[in-house]
């Protein structure tokens, strides 16, 4: 994960977590779910950044494992 809360594997961005709205502690997960597609929202209203990371990784795992 980088400073912009993006998740990477082998130099490619495979997901991102975003606090929405900022400062509330509620997180959303985005994941790249197709080989060369854009990122899709895969989960929202998550209670923690860790939960958002897990959601993003779970949804992208089929393509990037």
CSV table of C-alpha atoms in Angstrom, one decimal:
chain,number,residue,atom,x,y,z
A,1,UNK,CA,0.0,0.0,0.0
A,2,UNK,CA,1.3,3.4,-0.8
A,3,UNK,CA,0.7,6.8,0.8
A,4,UNK,CA,-2.5,7.3,-1.3
A,5,UNK,CA,-4.0,4.1,0.1
A,6,UNK,CA,-3.6,2.2,-3.2
A,7,UNK,CA,-2.8,-1.5,-3.2
A,8,UNK,CA,-0.2,-2.8,-5.6
A,9,UNK,CA,1.0,-6.2,-6.9
A,10,UNK,CA,3.9,-6.6,-9.2
A,11,UNK,CA,4.0,-2.8,-9.9
A,12,UNK,CA,0.3,-2.6,-10.9
A,13,UNK,CA,-2.4,-0.9,-8.9
A,14,UNK,CA,-5.0,-3.6,-7.9
A,15,UNK,CA,-7.1,-1.7,-5.4
A,16,UNK,CA,-7.7,1.4,-3.3
A,17,UNK,CA,-9.3,2.2,0.0
A,18,UNK,CA,-11.0,5.6,0.6
A,19,UNK,CA,-12.4,7.1,3.8
A,20,UNK,CA,-15.8,8.5,2.9
A,21,UNK,CA,-16.4,11.2,3.9
A,22,UNK,CA,-12.9,12.0,5.2
A,23,UNK,CA,-12.5,11.9,9.0
A,24,UNK,CA,-15.5,9.7,9.7
A,25,UNK,CA,-13.9,6.3,10.0
A,26,UNK,CA,-16.2,4.8,7.4
A,27,UNK,CA,-14.3,3.2,4.5
A,28,UNK,CA,-15.0,2.1,0.9
A,29,UNK,CA,-13.0,-0.4,-1.1
A,30,UNK,CA,-12.3,-0.3,-4.9
A,31,UNK,CA,-10.7,-3.2,-6.7
A,32,UNK,CA,-9.6,-3.9,-10.2
A,33,UNK,CA,-11.7,-7.0,-11.0
A,34,UNK,CA,-10.8,-7.3,-14.7
A,35,UNK,CA,-7.3,-7.7,-16.2
A,36,UNK,CA,-7.2,-4.3,-17.8
A,37,UNK,CA,-10.4,-2.7,-16.6
A,38,UNK,CA,-11.0,0.2,-14.3
A,39,UNK,CA,-11.5,-0.2,-10.6
A,40,UNK,CA,-15.0,-1.0,-9.4
A,41,UNK,CA,-16.6,-0.3,-6.0
A,42,UNK,CA,-16.6,-3.6,-4.2
A,43,UNK,CA,-17.7,-2.6,-0.7
A,44,UNK,CA,-18.8,0.5,1.2
A,45,UNK,CA,-19.7,1.6,4.7
A,46,UNK,CA,-16.9,-0.6,6.1
A,47,UNK,CA,-16.0,0.1,9.8
A,48,UNK,CA,-12.2,0.1,9.4
A,49,UNK,CA,-9.4,0.6,6.9
A,50,UNK,CA,-8.3,-3.0,7.5
A,51,UNK,CA,-11.8,-4.2,6.6
A,52,UNK,CA,-11.6,-2.2,3.4
A,53,UNK,CA,-8.2,-3.6,2.5
A,54,UNK,CA,-9.5,-7.1,3.0
A,55,UNK,CA,-12.5,-6.4,0.8
A,56,UNK,CA,-10.4,-5.0,-2.0
A,57,UNK,CA,-7.9,-7.9,-1.8
A,58,UNK,CA,-10.7,-10.5,-1.8
A,59,UNK,CA,-12.3,-9.1,-4.9
A,60,UNK,CA,-9.1,-8.7,-6.8
A,61,UNK,CA,-7.6,-12.1,-5.8
A,62,UNK,CA,-9.1,-14.0,-8.7
A,63,UNK,CA,-7.1,-11.8,-11.2
A,64,UNK,CA,-4.0,-11.0,-9.3
A,65,UNK,CA,-3.2,-14.0,-7.0
